[in-house]
Amino acid sequence: MARGFQGAMLKALGAGDHVLEVLSVEDLTRHYRRIVFSAPTLFDRPFETAGYLRLWVPDAAKPGRHHQRGYTIVAPDEAAGTITLEFAMHASGPAVTWAASVEPGERITASRYGSTKFAVGDPVPDGYVLIGDTAAIPALNSVLAVLPDDVPVEVLLERSHDDDVDIPMTPHPGMRVTWVPQTGDPAALADALGERDWSNWYAWVTAESAATRRVRGRLKEFGFPRSEIHAQAYWMRGRAMGTKHDAETPAVPSPRTEAIPAETPKPREGWRSRAGSTLLAPLKGRLILAGAVQAVVSLLQLAPFVVLVELCRRVLSGDADERALRGLGLLALVLFLSGTVLALLLITAMHVLDARFGHEVRTAIVAKLPRLPLGWFTERSSGRVKQAVADDAANLHYLVTHAVLDVVAAVVTPLAVLGYLFAVEPLLATVLLIPLAVFGILTARMVSASSAAIPAAVEWTARAGSEAIAYLDGLPVVRAYDLGPGGRLRATLEKHAAFLEGWQRPLLGRRTATDLVTRPSTSLLVIAAAGTGLVIAGVMSPVDLLPFLLLGVTFSTQLLAIGYGLGSLREAVAAARRIGLVLTEPELAAEDTPGVLPAVGGGRSVRFASVSFAYKPGHPVVSDVDIELRPGTVTALVGPSGAGKSTLAALLARFHDVTAGAITIDGTDLRALSTEELYATVGFVFQQVSVLDASVRDNIALARPGATDAEIEAAARAALIHERVERLPDGYDTVLGRAARLSGGEEQRLQIARAILADPKVLVLDEATAFADPESEFQVQRALSRLIAGRTVLVIAHRLHTVTDADAIAVLDGGRLVQYGTHPELVARPGLYRELWTAAGATREQEAHA
Amino acid sequence: MIRRLITLAGDRRATTVHLLLLFLGAVFRAAATLTLIPLLTGLFSGEPREALPWLGLLSGTILVGWIVEIRLYRSGFDIGMKILRTAETRVLDRLERVPLTWLDADRRVEARRALTSAGREICQGMAYLITPMANAFLTPLLIGAGLAFVAWPLAAAALLAVPLLLGALWASGAFSRAADDAYARASDEVATRIVELAQHQAALRAAGRAGPSGSALGGALARQRRAALRLLGFGVPGHLLFGVASQLTLLALASTAAALFLDGTLTGAALVALIVVAVRFLEPFTTFGDLAQAVSSLRGTIDRVVGVLDAPVLPVDDDPAPAVDAPVLAFDDVSFTYDGADRPAVDGVSFTVARGGTTAIVGPSGSGKSTLLALAARLHDTDAGTVRIHGRSVRSHDPLDLAGHYAVVHQNVYLFEGTLRDNVLLGRRDADDDALASAATRAGLDEVVARLPEGWSTRVGEGGATLSGGERQRVGLARALLKDAPLLLLDEVTSALDTGNEQAVVAALASTARHRATVIIAHRLDTIIGADQVVFLEGGKVREIGAPAALIDAGGHFARYWAQRRQASGWHLVGVE
Ligand SMILES: Cc1cc2nc3c(=O)[nH]c(=O)nc-3n(C[C@H](O)[C@H](O)[C@H](O)COP(=O)(O)OP(=O)(O)OC[C@H]3O[C@@H](n4cnc5c(N)ncnc54)[C@H](O)[C@@H]3O)c2cc1C
């Protein structure tokens, strides 16, 4: 098959051929065709998001010629061994010509090479803007499928035909699609992008070549960092993708229209991806200085060699007496000592700098935590804190104390050597570069050969890793179902090994060669051979060979070390970014002069006044809710799951701040209260219990460290946990977590005791707490009943019959308050409550019979 | 380390050849370096042409050295691949037979790494670590020995320097490690404290103690800072020691040579040649320094694999042929204590479950219910007493064969990343669509499948994360029903929120229960009352055993438990002083 140079290259680079057989052809619109292929061999490695094939389409005019064209893989079905490709049927071109006339049963070859490297960012960007044209729809659909549901997505598409808008797109709840007509003006897409606060968005651009370039330019104007843009041209106007056809058709300029409208430009918050450099900014000057000093140290460490050369020179020229030699020796010693002393000072300074900086970073994190909304502290966020203070902090420590110095040393030493050698004998120095050049070529070839498989390798590693975790976590299940030679993990590991071998073995020869050319012995051979030749030819004096033999032999190895240093530097910068991210999380609004609540005897009154809340702008979870909790009453929140019950309740405990409206306690806005005042007033009992690594006593007295033993015991008795505590090895002094573990129900009662002792006037409660541990729900329930007596209570109710005696029931649906009243009132009226009550009836019946 | 690698590779011939090649490689390197002496002497003699034969020799040695290296690479790759494949299989073989208690959280991490990355790391280590390290060690020694032919004081100085340099390297590594460890210790404390602060933020804020002041954190932060400064004591020598030692060695060698020159033993040309050789002699040591860290991590990797391969396994005993009509499951005076626990989790438990019967295990949390299920599946071995399936001790079954006797559904059903269908098919790989559909219906999974847009092809995500707890349990149940084993072990979901049509599932189970034995850790009242037999556990002991109705009538422990649970299920939220 004639595929020319590109084909040969691809083959050389290891992109194997696959044969695809057409199974069916279907037109989704008049200009958009879907073709299903049988392609069992493609499934030898995983598919990535928006991954594509390089089709070898036959040239209709010249039999035997093939053109390479990129097409996105759609809906790979491993079980059936089929994939789908979708063709935008533009005017002309080998690919569309082929697709236009293809019949089931026909075959076509394809290579798989190249990667989109698309992955949802961590943290997830604030939004995605996806830009392209009809040819990009398959890729955009693939991307849309993996985006999390709660991010906003702007899709900007250029349509070449009016019915392009009917092409099915992957649905996404946060998606807004804007179509602009294709006019031929390469700026059309860029112009359709309005200016607004795009901070922390991610852009995926796969359009026509010139259009892609324009869009990228515009995104840069908006402040998109390079790392947040994926831009790839999918085709080129007026040119076939591989070979030249005709000259560029002059574009028709169109008036500038902004289709994605500019929204009220908020002040730029700055991009999260720049958080790292911000964190490191105060160190920058000092790190540069340190680098400069290290450069001097590196030079001083080379100096003894120069002295040695001088010594040899004298010896050979015969004018070396003992005194001269001794003098040179002394000089070498002095140089060497001063280098060492300087290095010593430098390292000391870096350690001091590191200790101070590390301390500042940690203090900043600690100071940050209390200012974050409580809702932030999910398990995942705690993981981020852990990562920041453990691994990332260690990486920063390495960066400050070693990495900079190592990298500078790795760069300065070989460069200085090279300079010196060039000064001595430029010809030989040039020869010395030959192995390096060979190395460069070999490596480039090897990298391109092996990089085809890198995405697959990453996928394999991830897959083997997650299957191994599943295997170990699920070992009891594995033992029952998946033992022996047929096991899934075995098969995966076997395939993984085969993949590694198939990938690496062909590279072995080249790898060996790259390694051998940079060996010191190779340099030695080059220097000796070329040097001897030059000496014999009389071009060079034998003495000048010495610097080469002393310093030039290891020159290649040293130069390569730079790579390693840079790797760890990158790692450290990524660590700095993650720490910076935690430090730039948005904080709860803080009041300068916190309000104080007037003292009262009984419960307090709470008002939700037109309260709305959204985790992400545009996705309200609670909308415009008005509820009043009268002092000392129980108000239940009911509604189907997802109605916003838990979120509304969490707002009263200030896990998040309301986005609109206000919550007041006895007339004072929550946000105006100091944290201490707020939590002295509002307590909560949720299913998730925090048990601290501390004694039972300290755990109960958490909110009132000054409580007496009698008070603590009274609270424990009221919460029905006293007897259990007495049975612990050291009673109230038992440290929880290590020495003794409590069961779920016992932890709940510990939490209730804590709340009883803290005595908040307002209580937020999750009813599920009462049923969380079936084996001790009886005790938990009795303890709860004691806890709520006399307080203003807001309860999230999952089981209606538990709250039939509540003073008021607020029924939520889709984040809105739809009904409000007492149980008898609500069952008497038609409405959501009555529906829920009837639906729950069946369950209750059965339980009653049990 | 080399020895362990050889055992892992399991191919004595290949490894011997590899070691031989390693040695040969070093010989050629040393020879090349030593050839420099006559070559340079020749060049500096004033008649450079005399050097030409030596140049030929040098080229020859280096080129032959290359050939050796190329073979070395290939054999290293082969051995590495072999280790990769065999190590993974052997680790899996082992894991299928270890007692589950052995696999604690730490070992789990180790085992995971042994499964996924160890093979690759060893494979790479063969190429990039073992060869250079062996070379770095052998080449200087050979050069030193070779110097004896030229000038013995120089050879003596070089050979003396070898242990010195190695010592400096070792000390420098030890200092750096000590520094790293000290740093890690100091930071760990703060890190733990800060993470704790984050995890308990809600409780701490409610207690008005969310800030750094007042907690133990302030002190820990200050300690960390002081510790970071103290690192200087280790960090500085760690950083400088080896550099100083090698520069000093160079000075020593150069001055020895110079002294020999001054007293006329050496010609000027020889002196210069020797200085060059001295520098070359030092060069391999830096390799050591560069690779030290990688080598110690390779050692860790190998230890990890060997650690799993040496794990204890559940032995398989002989057991005489079973009685003909033995019950499906029998516990005979079984006791079991977890490592490090001060009291047994299961203490003298006896009961039997016959075909067609359903036994509900009931009791407060921590009473040993799950341990009973684990013992029936022989995830651990009993300390005393015997668990029998079909009259044969579980200890006498081969793990593969034992797995054929039971199906199990855990409270947290573990699902594998893959489709819903894959996960259910684990029950019986060759099941047809009808069998699959029927199992799904009986487990109440059919409506889940119908609801999901991709139906059976829905990917369940890691650990089944895309499904709810109740849905996961139905997948588990469908899998177990598909397997259709004579013994069904079931841990009922406790999550109070998953009521709904759970009853339907229970009913379906009961209707098909006739041809198998079912043991269920029961939380729901209707499951308990529907069982043929209740085993009421408390503190690992059987308190009562019998038909549920009879036990309720008897008015004992179970009856009290029953009454409380009944009362709790009708609870109303009202304040009671
Ligand atoms: C990674 C990647 C994935 C892709 N995925 C898909 C996919 O899933 N579906 C798909 O339809 N395309 C996809 N494309 C685009 C497709 O490869 C190009 O459109 C290709 O040029 C079509 O080849 P051709 O032989 O039909 O036309 P060519 O021979 O390349 O070009 C012939 C003429 O048609 C014009 N032309 C080419 N493409 C278009 C177009 N899309 N609209 C208008 N004029 C055009 C050219 O300017 C030229 O004048 C992808 C491209 C890449 C790089």
Short mmCIF file of C-alpha atoms and ligand atoms in Angstrom, two decimals, chain A residues 52 57 69-72 86-88 90-97 133-136 138-139 160 182 232-242 245-246, ligand 1:
data_model
loop_
_atom_site.label_atom_id
_atom_site.label_comp_id
_atom_site.label_asym_id
_atom_site.label_seq_id
_atom_site.Cartn_x
_atom_site.Cartn_y
_atom_site.Cartn_z
CA TYR A 52 -9.16 8.90 17.58
CA VAL A 57 -8.78 6.19 3.18
CA ARG A 69 -7.43 11.17 8.10
CA GLY A 70 -8.27 11.52 11.79
CA TYR A 71 -11.65 10.30 13.06
CA THR A 72 -12.88 10.18 16.61
CA GLU A 86 -19.15 9.74 12.58
CA PHE A 87 -18.45 11.68 9.41
CA ALA A 88 -19.22 15.32 8.82
CA HIS A 90 -18.47 18.33 3.84
CA ALA A 91 -18.04 19.12 0.18
CA SER A 92 -15.18 16.97 -0.97
CA GLY A 93 -12.17 15.01 0.08
CA PRO A 94 -11.10 11.38 0.09
CA ALA A 95 -12.60 10.63 3.49
CA VAL A 96 -16.06 11.98 2.74
CA THR A 97 -15.98 10.48 -0.73
CA ASP A 133 -17.41 22.67 14.34
CA THR A 134 -19.37 19.76 12.92
CA ALA A 135 -16.28 17.61 12.57
CA ALA A 136 -15.59 18.09 16.27
CA PRO A 138 -17.91 13.27 18.06
CA ALA A 139 -14.98 14.46 20.14
CA SER A 160 -21.72 24.22 8.03
CA GLN A 182 -19.91 28.98 9.08
CA GLN A 232 -5.90 20.96 18.12
CA ALA A 233 -6.77 21.72 14.50
CA TYR A 234 -9.08 19.06 13.06
CA TRP A 235 -8.89 20.22 9.48
CA MET A 236 -7.50 23.01 7.32
CA ARG A 237 -9.53 25.27 5.10
CA GLY A 238 -8.61 24.88 1.47
CA ARG A 239 -6.13 22.14 2.19
CA ALA A 240 -6.36 18.49 2.63
CA MET A 241 -5.08 17.42 6.03
CA GLY A 242 -2.03 15.64 4.64
CA HIS A 245 -4.50 20.92 -2.69
CA ASP A 246 -5.03 24.52 -3.63
C1 LIG C 1 -8.01 14.07 15.99
C2 LIG C 1 -9.04 14.31 14.94
C3 LIG C 1 -10.30 13.77 15.08
C4 LIG C 1 -11.27 14.00 14.12
N1 LIG C 1 -12.50 13.43 14.26
C5 LIG C 1 -13.43 13.62 13.28
C6 LIG C 1 -14.72 12.98 13.37
O1 LIG C 1 -14.99 12.22 14.29
N2 LIG C 1 -15.64 13.25 12.39
C7 LIG C 1 -15.34 14.06 11.34
O2 LIG C 1 -16.20 14.26 10.50
N3 LIG C 1 -14.14 14.66 11.24
C8 LIG C 1 -13.18 14.45 12.18
N4 LIG C 1 -11.96 15.05 12.07
C9 LIG C 1 -11.73 15.94 10.94
C10 LIG C 1 -11.38 15.21 9.67
O3 LIG C 1 -10.26 14.42 9.86
C11 LIG C 1 -11.11 16.25 8.58
O4 LIG C 1 -12.26 16.92 8.31
C12 LIG C 1 -10.50 15.66 7.32
O5 LIG C 1 -9.81 16.67 6.70
C13 LIG C 1 -11.53 15.13 6.37
O6 LIG C 1 -10.85 14.50 5.32
P1 LIG C 1 -11.30 14.54 3.80
O7 LIG C 1 -10.46 13.53 3.15
O8 LIG C 1 -12.76 14.37 3.77
O9 LIG C 1 -10.95 15.98 3.29
P2 LIG C 1 -9.53 16.61 2.96
O10 LIG C 1 -8.92 15.88 1.83
O11 LIG C 1 -8.75 16.68 4.20
O12 LIG C 1 -9.91 18.04 2.53
C14 LIG C 1 -10.60 18.31 1.31
C15 LIG C 1 -11.19 19.70 1.36
O13 LIG C 1 -12.26 19.72 2.28
C16 LIG C 1 -12.06 20.72 3.24
N5 LIG C 1 -12.50 20.17 4.52
C17 LIG C 1 -11.90 19.18 5.23
N6 LIG C 1 -12.60 18.93 6.35
C18 LIG C 1 -13.65 19.77 6.34
C19 LIG C 1 -14.74 19.98 7.24
N7 LIG C 1 -14.86 19.24 8.39
N8 LIG C 1 -15.63 20.92 6.93
C20 LIG C 1 -15.53 21.65 5.80
N9 LIG C 1 -14.52 21.51 4.93
C21 LIG C 1 -13.60 20.55 5.18
C22 LIG C 1 -10.61 21.02 3.21
O14 LIG C 1 -10.38 22.36 3.58
C23 LIG C 1 -10.25 20.77 1.80
O15 LIG C 1 -10.48 21.93 1.03
C24 LIG C 1 -10.97 14.82 13.01
C25 LIG C 1 -9.70 15.37 12.89
C26 LIG C 1 -8.74 15.11 13.83
C27 LIG C 1 -7.38 15.71 13.65
#
